[in-house]
Coordinates of C-alpha atoms and ligand atoms in Angstrom, one line a residue:
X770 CA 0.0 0.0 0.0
X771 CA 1.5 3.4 -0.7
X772 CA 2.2 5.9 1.7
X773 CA 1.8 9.6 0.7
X774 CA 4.2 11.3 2.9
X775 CA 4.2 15.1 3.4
X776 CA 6.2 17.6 1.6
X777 CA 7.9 19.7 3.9
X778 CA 11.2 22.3 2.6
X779 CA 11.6 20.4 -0.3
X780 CA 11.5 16.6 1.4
X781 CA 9.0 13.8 2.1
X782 CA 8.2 13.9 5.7
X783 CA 6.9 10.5 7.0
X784 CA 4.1 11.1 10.0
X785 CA 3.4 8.5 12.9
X786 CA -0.3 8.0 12.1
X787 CA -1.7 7.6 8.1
X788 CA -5.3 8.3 6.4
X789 CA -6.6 5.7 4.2
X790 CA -7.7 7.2 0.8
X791 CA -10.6 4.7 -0.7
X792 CA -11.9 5.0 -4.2
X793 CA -14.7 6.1 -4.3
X794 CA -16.1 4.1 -7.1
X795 CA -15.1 0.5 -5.1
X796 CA -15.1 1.9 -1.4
X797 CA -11.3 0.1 -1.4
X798 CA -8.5 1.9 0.3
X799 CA -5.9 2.1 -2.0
X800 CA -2.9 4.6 -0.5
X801 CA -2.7 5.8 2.7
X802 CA -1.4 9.6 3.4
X803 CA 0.5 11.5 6.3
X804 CA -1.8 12.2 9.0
X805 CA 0.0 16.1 9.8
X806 CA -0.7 17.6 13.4
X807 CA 0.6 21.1 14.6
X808 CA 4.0 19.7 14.9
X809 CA 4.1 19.4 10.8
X810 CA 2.5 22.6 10.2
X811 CA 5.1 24.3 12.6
X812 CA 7.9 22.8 10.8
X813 CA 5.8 23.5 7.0
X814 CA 5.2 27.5 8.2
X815 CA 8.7 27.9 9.2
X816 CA 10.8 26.5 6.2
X817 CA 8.5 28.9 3.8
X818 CA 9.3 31.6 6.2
X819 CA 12.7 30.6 6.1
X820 CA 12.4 30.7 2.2
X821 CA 10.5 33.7 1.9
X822 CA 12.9 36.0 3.9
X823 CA 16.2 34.1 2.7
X824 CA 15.4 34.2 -1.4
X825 CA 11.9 34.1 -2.7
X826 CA 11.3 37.5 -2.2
X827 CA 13.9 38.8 -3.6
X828 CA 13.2 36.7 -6.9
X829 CA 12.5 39.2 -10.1
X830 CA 9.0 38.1 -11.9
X831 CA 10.6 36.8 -14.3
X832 CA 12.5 34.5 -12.5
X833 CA 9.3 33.4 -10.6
X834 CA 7.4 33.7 -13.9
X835 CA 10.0 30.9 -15.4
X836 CA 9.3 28.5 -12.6
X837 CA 5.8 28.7 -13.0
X838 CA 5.9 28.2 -16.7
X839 CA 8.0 25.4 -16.0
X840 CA 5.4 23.8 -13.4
X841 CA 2.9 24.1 -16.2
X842 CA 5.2 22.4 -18.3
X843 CA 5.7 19.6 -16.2
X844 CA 2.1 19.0 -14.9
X845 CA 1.9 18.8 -18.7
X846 CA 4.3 15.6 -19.0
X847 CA 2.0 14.5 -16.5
X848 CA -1.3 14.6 -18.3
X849 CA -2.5 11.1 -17.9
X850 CA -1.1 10.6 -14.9
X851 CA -2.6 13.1 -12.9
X852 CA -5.6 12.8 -14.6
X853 CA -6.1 8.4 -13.2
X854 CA -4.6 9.7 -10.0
X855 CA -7.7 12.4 -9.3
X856 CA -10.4 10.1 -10.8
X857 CA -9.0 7.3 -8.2
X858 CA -8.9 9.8 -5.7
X859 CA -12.5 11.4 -6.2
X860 CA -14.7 9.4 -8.2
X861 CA -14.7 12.0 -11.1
X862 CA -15.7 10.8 -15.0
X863 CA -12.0 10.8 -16.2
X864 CA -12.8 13.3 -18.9
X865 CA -13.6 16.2 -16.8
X866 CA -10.1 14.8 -14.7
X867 CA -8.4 15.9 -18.0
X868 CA -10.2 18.8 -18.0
X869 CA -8.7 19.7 -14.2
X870 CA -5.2 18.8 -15.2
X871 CA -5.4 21.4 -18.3
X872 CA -6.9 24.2 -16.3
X873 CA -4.5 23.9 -13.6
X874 CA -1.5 23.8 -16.5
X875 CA -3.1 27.1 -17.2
X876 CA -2.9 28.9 -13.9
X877 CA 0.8 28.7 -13.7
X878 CA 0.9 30.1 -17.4
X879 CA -1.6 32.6 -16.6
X880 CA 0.4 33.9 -13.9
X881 CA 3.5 33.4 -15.3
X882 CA 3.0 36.1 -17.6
X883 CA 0.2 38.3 -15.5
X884 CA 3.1 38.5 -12.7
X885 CA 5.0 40.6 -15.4
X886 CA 2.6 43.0 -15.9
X887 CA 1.9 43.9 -12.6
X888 CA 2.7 47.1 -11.0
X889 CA 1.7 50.0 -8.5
X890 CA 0.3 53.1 -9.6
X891 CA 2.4 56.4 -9.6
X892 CA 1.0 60.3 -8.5
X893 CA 2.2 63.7 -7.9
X894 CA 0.1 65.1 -5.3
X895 CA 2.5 67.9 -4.7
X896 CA 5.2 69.7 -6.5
X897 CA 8.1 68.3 -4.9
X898 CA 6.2 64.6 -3.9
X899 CA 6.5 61.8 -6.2
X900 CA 4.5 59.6 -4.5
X901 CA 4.3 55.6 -5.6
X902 CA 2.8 52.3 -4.8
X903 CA 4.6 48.5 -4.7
X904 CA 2.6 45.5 -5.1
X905 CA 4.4 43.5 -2.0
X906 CA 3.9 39.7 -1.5
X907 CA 2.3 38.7 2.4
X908 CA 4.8 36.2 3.1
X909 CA 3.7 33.2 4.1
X910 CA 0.5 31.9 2.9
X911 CA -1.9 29.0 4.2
X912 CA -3.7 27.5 1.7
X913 CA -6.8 25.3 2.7
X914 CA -8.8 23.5 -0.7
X915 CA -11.6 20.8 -0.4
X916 CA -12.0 17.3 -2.3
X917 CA -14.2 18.1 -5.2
X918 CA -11.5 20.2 -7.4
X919 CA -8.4 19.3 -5.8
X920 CA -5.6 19.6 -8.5
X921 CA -7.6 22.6 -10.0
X922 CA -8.4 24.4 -7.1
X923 CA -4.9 23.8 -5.6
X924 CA -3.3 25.3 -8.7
X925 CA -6.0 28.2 -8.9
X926 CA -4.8 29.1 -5.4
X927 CA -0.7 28.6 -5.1
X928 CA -0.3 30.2 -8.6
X929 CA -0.9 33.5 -8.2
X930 CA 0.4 33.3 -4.4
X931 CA 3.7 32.1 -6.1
X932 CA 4.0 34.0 -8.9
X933 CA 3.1 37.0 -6.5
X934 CA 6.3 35.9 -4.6
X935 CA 4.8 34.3 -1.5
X936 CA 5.8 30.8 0.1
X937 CA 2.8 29.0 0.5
X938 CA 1.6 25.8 3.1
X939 CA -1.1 23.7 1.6
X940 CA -3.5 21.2 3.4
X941 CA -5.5 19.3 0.6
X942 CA -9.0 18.0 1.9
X943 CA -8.3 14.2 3.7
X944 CA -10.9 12.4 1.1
X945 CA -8.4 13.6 -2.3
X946 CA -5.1 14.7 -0.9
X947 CA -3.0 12.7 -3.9
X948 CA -3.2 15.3 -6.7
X949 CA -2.0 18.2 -4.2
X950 CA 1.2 16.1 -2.8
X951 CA 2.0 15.4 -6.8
X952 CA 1.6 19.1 -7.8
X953 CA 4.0 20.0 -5.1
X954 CA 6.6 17.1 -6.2
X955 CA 6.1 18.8 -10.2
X956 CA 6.6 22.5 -8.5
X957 CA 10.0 21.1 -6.9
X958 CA 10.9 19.3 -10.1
X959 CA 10.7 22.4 -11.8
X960 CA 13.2 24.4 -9.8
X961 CA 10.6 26.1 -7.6
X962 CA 13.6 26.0 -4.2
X963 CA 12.8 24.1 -1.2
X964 CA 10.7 25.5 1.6
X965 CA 8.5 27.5 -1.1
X966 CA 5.4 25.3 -1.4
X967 CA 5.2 22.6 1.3
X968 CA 2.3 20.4 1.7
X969 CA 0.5 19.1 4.7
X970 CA -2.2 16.6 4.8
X971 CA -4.1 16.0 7.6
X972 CA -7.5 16.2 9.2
X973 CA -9.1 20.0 9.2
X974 CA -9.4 20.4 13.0
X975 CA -5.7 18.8 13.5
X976 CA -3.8 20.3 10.2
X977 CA -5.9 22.9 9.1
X978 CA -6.7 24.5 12.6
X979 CA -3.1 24.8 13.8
X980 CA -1.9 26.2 10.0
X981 CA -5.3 29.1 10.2
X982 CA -4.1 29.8 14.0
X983 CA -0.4 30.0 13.4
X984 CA 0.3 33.3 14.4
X985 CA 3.8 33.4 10.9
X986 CA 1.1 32.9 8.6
X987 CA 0.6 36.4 6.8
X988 CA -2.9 35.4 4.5
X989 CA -5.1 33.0 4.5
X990 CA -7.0 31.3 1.4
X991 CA -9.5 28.8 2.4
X992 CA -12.1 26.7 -0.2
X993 CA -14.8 24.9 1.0
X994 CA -17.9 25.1 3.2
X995 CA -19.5 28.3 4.6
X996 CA -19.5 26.3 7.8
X997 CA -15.9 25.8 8.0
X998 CA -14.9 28.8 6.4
X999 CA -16.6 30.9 9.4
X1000 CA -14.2 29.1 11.7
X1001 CA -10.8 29.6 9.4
X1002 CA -12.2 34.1 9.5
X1003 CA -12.7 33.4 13.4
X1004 CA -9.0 32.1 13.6
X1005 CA -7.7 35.2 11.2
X1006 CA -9.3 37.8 13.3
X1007 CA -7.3 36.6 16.4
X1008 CA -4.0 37.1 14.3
X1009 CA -5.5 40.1 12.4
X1010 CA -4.7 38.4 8.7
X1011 CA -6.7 38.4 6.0
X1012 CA -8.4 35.9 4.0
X1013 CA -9.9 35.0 0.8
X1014 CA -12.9 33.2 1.5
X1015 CA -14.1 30.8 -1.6
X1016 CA -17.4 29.2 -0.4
X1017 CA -20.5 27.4 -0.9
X1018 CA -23.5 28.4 -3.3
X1019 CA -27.3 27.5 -4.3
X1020 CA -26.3 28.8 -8.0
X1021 CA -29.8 29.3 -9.7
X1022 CA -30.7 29.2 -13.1
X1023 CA -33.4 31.5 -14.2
X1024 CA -35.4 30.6 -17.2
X1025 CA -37.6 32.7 -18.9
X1026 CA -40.3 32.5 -21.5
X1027 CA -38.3 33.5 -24.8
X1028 CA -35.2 30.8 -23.9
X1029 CA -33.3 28.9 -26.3
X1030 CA -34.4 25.3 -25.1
X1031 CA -32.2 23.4 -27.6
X1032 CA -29.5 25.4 -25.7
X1033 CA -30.0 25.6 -22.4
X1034 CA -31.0 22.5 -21.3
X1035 CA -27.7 20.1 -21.8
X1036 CA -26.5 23.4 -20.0
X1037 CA -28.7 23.2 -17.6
X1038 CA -28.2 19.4 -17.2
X1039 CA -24.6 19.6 -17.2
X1040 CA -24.4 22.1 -14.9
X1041 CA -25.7 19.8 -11.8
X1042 CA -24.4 16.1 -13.0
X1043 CA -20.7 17.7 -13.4
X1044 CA -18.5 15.7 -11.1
X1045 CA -22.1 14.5 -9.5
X1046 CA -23.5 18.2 -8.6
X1047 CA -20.0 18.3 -6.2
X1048 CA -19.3 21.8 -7.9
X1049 CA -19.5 25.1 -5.6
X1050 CA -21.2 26.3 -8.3
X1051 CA -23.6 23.7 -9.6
X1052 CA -26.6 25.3 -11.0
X1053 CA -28.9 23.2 -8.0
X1054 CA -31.9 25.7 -8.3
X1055 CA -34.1 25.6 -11.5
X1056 CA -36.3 28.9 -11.3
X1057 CA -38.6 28.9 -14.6
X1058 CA -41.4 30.7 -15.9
X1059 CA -45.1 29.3 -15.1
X1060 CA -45.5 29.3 -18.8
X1061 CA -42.9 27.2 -19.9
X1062 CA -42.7 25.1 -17.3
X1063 CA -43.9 21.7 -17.7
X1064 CA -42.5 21.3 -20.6
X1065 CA -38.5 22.2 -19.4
X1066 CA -39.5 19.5 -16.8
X1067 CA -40.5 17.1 -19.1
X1068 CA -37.6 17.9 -21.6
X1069 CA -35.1 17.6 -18.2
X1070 CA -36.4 14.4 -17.2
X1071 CA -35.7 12.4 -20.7
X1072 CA -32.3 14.1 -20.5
X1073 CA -32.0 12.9 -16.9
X1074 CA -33.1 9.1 -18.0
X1075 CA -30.1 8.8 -20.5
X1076 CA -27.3 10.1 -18.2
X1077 CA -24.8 7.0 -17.9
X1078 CA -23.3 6.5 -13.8
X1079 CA -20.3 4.3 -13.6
X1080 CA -16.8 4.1 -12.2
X1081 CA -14.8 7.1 -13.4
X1082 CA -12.2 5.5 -15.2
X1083 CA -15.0 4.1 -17.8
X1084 CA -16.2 8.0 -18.4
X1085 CA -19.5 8.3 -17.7
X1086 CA -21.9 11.1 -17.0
X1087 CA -21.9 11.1 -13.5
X1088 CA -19.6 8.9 -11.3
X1089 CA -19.7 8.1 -7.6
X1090 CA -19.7 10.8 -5.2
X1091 CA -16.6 11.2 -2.6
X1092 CA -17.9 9.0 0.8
X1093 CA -20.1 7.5 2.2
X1094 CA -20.8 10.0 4.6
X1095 CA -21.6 12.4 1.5
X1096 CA -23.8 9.8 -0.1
X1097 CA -25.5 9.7 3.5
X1098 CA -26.1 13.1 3.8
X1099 CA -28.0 13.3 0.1
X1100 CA -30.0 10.5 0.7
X1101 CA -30.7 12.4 3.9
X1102 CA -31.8 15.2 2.0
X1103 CA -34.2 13.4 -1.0
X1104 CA -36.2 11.6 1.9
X1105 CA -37.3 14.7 3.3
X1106 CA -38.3 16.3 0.1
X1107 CA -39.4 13.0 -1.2
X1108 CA -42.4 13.7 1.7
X1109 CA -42.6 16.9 0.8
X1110 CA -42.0 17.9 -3.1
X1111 CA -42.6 16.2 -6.0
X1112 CA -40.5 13.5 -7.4
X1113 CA -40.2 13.8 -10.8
X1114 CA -37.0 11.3 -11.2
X1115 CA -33.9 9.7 -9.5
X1116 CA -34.6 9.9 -5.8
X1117 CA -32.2 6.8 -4.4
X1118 CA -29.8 4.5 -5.3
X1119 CA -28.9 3.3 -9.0
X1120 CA -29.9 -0.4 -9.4
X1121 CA -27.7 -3.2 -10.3
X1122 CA -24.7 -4.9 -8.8
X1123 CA -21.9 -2.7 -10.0
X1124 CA -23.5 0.1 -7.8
X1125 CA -23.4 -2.0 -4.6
X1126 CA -19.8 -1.1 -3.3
X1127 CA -19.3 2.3 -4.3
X1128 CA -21.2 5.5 -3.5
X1129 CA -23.4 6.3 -6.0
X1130 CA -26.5 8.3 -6.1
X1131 CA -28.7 8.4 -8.8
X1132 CA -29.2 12.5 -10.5
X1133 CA -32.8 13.4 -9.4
X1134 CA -35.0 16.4 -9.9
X1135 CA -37.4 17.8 -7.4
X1136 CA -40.3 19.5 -8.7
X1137 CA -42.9 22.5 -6.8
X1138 CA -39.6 23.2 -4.5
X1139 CA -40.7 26.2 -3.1
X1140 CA -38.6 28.7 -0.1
X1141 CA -40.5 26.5 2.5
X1142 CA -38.4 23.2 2.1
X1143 CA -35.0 22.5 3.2
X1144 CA -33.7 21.7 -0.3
X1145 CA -34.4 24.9 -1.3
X1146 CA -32.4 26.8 0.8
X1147 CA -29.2 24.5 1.5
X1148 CA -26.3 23.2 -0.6
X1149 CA -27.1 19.3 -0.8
X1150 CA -23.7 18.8 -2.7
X1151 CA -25.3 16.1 -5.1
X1152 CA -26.7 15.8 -8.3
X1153 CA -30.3 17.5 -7.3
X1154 CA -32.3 19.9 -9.5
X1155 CA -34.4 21.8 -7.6
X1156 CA -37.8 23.4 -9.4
X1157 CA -39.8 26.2 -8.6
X1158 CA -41.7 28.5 -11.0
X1159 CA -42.4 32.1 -10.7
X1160 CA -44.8 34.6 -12.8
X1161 CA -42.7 37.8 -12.7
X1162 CA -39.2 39.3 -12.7
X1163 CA -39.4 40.6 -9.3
X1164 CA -40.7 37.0 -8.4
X1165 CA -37.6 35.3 -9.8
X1166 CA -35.3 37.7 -8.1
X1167 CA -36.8 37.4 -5.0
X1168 CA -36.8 33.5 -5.1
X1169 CA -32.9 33.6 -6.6
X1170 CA -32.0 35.7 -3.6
X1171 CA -33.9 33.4 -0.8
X1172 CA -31.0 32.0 0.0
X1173 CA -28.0 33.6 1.6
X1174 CA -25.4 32.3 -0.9
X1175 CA -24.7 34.4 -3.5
X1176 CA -22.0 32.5 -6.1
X1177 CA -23.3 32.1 -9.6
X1178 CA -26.5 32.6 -11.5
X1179 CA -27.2 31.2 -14.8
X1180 CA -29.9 33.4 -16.8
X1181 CA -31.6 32.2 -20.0
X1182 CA -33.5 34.6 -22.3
X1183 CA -33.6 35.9 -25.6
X1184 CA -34.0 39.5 -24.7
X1185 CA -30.4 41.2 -23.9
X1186 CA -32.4 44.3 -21.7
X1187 CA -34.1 41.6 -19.4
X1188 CA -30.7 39.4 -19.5
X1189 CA -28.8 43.2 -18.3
X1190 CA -31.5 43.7 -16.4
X1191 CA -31.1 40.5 -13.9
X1192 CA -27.3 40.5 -14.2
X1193 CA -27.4 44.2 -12.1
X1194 CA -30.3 42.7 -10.1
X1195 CA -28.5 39.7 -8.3
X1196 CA -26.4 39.9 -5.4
X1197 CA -24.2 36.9 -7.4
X1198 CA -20.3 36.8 -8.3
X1199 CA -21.0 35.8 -11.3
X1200 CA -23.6 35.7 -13.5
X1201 CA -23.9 33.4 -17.1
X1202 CA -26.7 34.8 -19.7
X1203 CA -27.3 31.9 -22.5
X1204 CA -24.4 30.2 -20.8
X1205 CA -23.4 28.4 -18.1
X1206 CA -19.6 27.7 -17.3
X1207 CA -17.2 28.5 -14.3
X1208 CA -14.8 26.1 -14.5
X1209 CA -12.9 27.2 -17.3
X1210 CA -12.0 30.8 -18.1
X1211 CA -8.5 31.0 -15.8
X1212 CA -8.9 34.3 -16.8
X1213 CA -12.4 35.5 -15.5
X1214 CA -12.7 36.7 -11.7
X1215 CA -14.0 34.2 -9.6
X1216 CA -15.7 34.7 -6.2
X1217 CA -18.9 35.3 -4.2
X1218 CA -20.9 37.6 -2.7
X1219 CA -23.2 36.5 1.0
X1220 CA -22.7 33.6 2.2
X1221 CA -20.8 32.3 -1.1
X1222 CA -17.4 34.5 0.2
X1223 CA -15.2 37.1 0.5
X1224 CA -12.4 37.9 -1.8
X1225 CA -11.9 36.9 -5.6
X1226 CA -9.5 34.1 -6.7
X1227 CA -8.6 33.5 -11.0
X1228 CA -7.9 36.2 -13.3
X1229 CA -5.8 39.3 -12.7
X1230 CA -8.0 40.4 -9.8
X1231 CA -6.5 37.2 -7.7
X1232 CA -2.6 38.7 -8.2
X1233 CA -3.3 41.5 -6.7
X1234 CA -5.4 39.4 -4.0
X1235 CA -1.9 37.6 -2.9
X1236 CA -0.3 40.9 -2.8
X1237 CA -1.1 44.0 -0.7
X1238 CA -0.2 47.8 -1.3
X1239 CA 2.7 50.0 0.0
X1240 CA 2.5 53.3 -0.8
X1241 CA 6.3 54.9 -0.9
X1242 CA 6.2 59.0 -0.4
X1243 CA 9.4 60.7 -1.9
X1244 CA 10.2 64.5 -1.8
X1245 CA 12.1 65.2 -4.7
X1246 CA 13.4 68.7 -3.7
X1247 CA 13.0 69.9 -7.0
X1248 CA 11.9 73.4 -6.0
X1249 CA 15.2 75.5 -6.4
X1250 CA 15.5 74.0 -10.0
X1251 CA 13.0 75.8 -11.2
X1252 CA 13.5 78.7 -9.1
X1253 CA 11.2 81.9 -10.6
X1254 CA 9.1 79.9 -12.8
Ligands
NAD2449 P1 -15.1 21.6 4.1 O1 -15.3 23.0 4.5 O2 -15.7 20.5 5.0 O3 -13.5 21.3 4.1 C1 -12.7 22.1 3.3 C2 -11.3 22.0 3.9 O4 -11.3 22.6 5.2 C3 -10.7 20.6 4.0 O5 -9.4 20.6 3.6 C4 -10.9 20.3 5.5 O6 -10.0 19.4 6.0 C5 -10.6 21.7 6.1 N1 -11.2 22.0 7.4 C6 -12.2 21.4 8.0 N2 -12.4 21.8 9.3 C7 -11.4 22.8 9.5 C8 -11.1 23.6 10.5 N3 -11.7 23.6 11.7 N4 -10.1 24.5 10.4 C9 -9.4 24.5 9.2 N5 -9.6 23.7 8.2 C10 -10.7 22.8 8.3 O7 -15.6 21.5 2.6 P2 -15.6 20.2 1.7 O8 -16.7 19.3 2.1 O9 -14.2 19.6 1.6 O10 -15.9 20.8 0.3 C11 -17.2 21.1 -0.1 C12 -17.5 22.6 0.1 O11 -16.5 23.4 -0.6 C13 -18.9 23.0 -0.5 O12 -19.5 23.9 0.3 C14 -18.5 23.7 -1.8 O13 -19.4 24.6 -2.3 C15 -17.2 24.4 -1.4 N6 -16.4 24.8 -2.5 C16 -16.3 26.1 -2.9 C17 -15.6 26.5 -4.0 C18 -15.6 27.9 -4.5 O14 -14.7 28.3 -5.3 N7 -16.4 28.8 -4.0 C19 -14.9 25.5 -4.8 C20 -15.0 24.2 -4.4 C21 -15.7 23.8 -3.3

């Protein structure tokens, strides 16, 4: 059985006590990883210290900008391998693995060449002033991710901190900590110097809480529930750091009369059997106009009866999802609404014996799902379409906004005033019109408003987010030069 040891200033650090990682498609463990406890995280914080203050930040962007295109490279040579790896480790169709390992390529050579193009601003308030500011890295970074994105989120997060010029501690999520140990083993590969990106795995309230307490970490980044993410804000205001907060959403779409059904609805589908409605921003919440209704239902429903669920590695549709404890907690969830909404398919468990081991759940869509039920209002983190209809805008604002999260909004109309219209309306990071896509796009700001977050990570916006402003005052004592005039 493998054993995943940590990665600690550049070497593998074995721990007393191991995880078992299972599969989630056969419930078998497969590799067990390094259980980290404040101990690790002591040692992890101070080597990037150590790294930070000794040579990291006095790197150039290029030089950091090389290393990062060089870690894009090499998770490149990688491909297939990290792509089996993060299906073993999380149950996800082994297409949309690929998919991860490309888009986290693309964040180191994003920010390879965004880190170039940063700068401060310049201003003359007075005549003899030349005042400036400098982008500065924190320092030290913890970096916290969950299981349902690992290699891409991990990437999303550490490149920019990187190529910003910070030294960064990760602790991956204990259900998929294999992808995150790897990246860090390509990073080191690439030249990126000991002590710069160290990985700890480990349970949240052992790893996690002593790396959001440590009193040398200078910013924290956490992804993953608003739950959790309330505690990691609670330990940053006892240190006074700051955080980027990446959390949870109840991402609705809002259909109108005048949509584009051929379009929307693999759209629509797709957006809640990706990775088996895991996704922060799974499009969970189906708010449609009375009108049409019945027959986006109906239309849902035959798309819904083809979707193929299997073991990743054959590339279904949908594959298991990550535990048993998450299968327990959806099943939870449908037999409350089962007595309570309509069940218009799905609902349970998939039949046949190639289901029996791992944890499946079969996609479902609730139907007259109204601000009064549970499912409504809270992230069931499975492949669950929830249906309500409304008659009016107002209606469907006021029903998109019931909820306190506020991460993504799909809206779907033919009529670009309504479509601008709801885009200014909801209280949403982002919102998709005739579209419905947030995984990709390294390039697009990514965050949420409410409940959903604080803080933006992808795009330029997250460089500046790993950095913070110093504002340098110089008097130039040019006065007597130009004496008279
Ligand atoms: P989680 O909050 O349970 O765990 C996330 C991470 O926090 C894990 O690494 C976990 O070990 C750690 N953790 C747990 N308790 C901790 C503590 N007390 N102190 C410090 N760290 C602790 O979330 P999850 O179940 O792994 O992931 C699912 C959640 O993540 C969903 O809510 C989903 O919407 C969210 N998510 C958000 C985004 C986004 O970009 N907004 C992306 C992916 C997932």
């Amino acid at each position: 059985m493998p054993l995943e040891m940590a990665l600690i200033d550049g070497k593998r650090v074995p721990t007393k006590q191991w995880i078992d990682v299972l599969d989630p498609a056969t419930a078998a463990v497969f590799a067990r990883v390094a259980r980290c406890g404040p101990a690790h995280v002591e040692e992890a914080v101070s080597a990037a210290r150590s790294a930070y203050e000794k040579s990291w930040r006095f790197t150039t962007p290029a030089e950091r900008a090389r290393i990062c295109r060089d870690i894009a490279r090499g998770i490149g040579a990688e491909r297939a391998r990290l792509a089996a790896l993060e299906t073993r480790d999380t149950g996800k169709p082994i297409s949309q693995s690929f998919t991860d390992v490309d888009v986290a390529a693309r964040y180191f050579e994003f920010y390879a060449g965004a880190v170039e193009a940063l700068s401060g601003e310049s201003f003359l308030p007075e005549r003899d002033l030349l005042a400036f500011t400098i982008r500065e890295p924190y320092g030290v970074c913890g970096h916290i991710i969950p299981w349902n994105y690992p290699l891409q989120v991990a990437a999303r997060t550490l490149a920019p901190a990187l190529a910003a010029g910070n030294c960064c501690v990760l602790k991956p999520a204990e259900d998929a900590p294999l992808t995150s140990l790897a990246l860090g083993e390509i990073a080191l590969a690439a030249g990126l110097p000991a002590g710069v990106l160290n990985v700890v795995p480990g349970y949240g309230e052992e790893a996690g809480a002593a790396l959001t307490s440590h009193p040398d970490v200078d910013h924290l980044a956490f992804t993953g529930s608003r739950e959790v993410g309330e505690a990691v804000m609670t330990a940053a205001a006892r240190n006074i750091v700051t955080v980027t907060l990446e959390l949870g959403g109840k991402s609705p779409h809002i259909v109108l009369p005048d949509f584009d059904a051929e379009r929307a609805v693999p759209l629509i589908v797709g957006s809640i059997t990706e990775h088996a409605g895991q996704n922060c921003s799974a499009g969970s919440r189906l708010l449609v106009h009375e009108s049409v209704h019945q027959e986006l239902v109906t239309e849902l429903a035959s798309h819904f009866a083809r979707l193929r669920i299997g073991p990743g590695s054959t590339d279904p549709d949908l594959g298991p999802l990550i535990s048993a404890k998450q299968r327990a907690r959806v099943l939870e969830y449908l037999d409350q609404a089962r007595r309570e909404c309509v069940l218009v398919t799905g609902g349970g468990l998939p039949k046949g014996d190639e289901f029996e081991t791992g944890f499946y759940v079969e996609p479902t869509i609730l139907d007259q799902v109204t601000p009064a039920h549970r499912v409504f209002n809270e992230e069931i983190f499975g492949p669950v379409l929830c249906v309500s209809t409304f008659a009016s805008l107002e209606d469907a604002v006021e029903l998109a906004e019931h909820t306190s999260y506020g991460l993504s909004a799909g809206v779907w109309t033919s009529d670009v005033s309504t479509a601008h219209w709801l885009a200014r309306r909801l209280r949403v990071g982002q919102v998709f019109i005739n579209n419905y896509s947030a995984a990709g796009g390294v390039e697009l700001p990514f965050g949420g408003y409410r409940s959903s977050g604080i803080g933006v990570e992808k795009g330029f916006e997250a460089l500046r987010e790993y950095t913070r402003c110093k504002t340098v005052a110089l008097h130039t004592g040019t006065r007597h030069l130009s004496r008279g005039k």
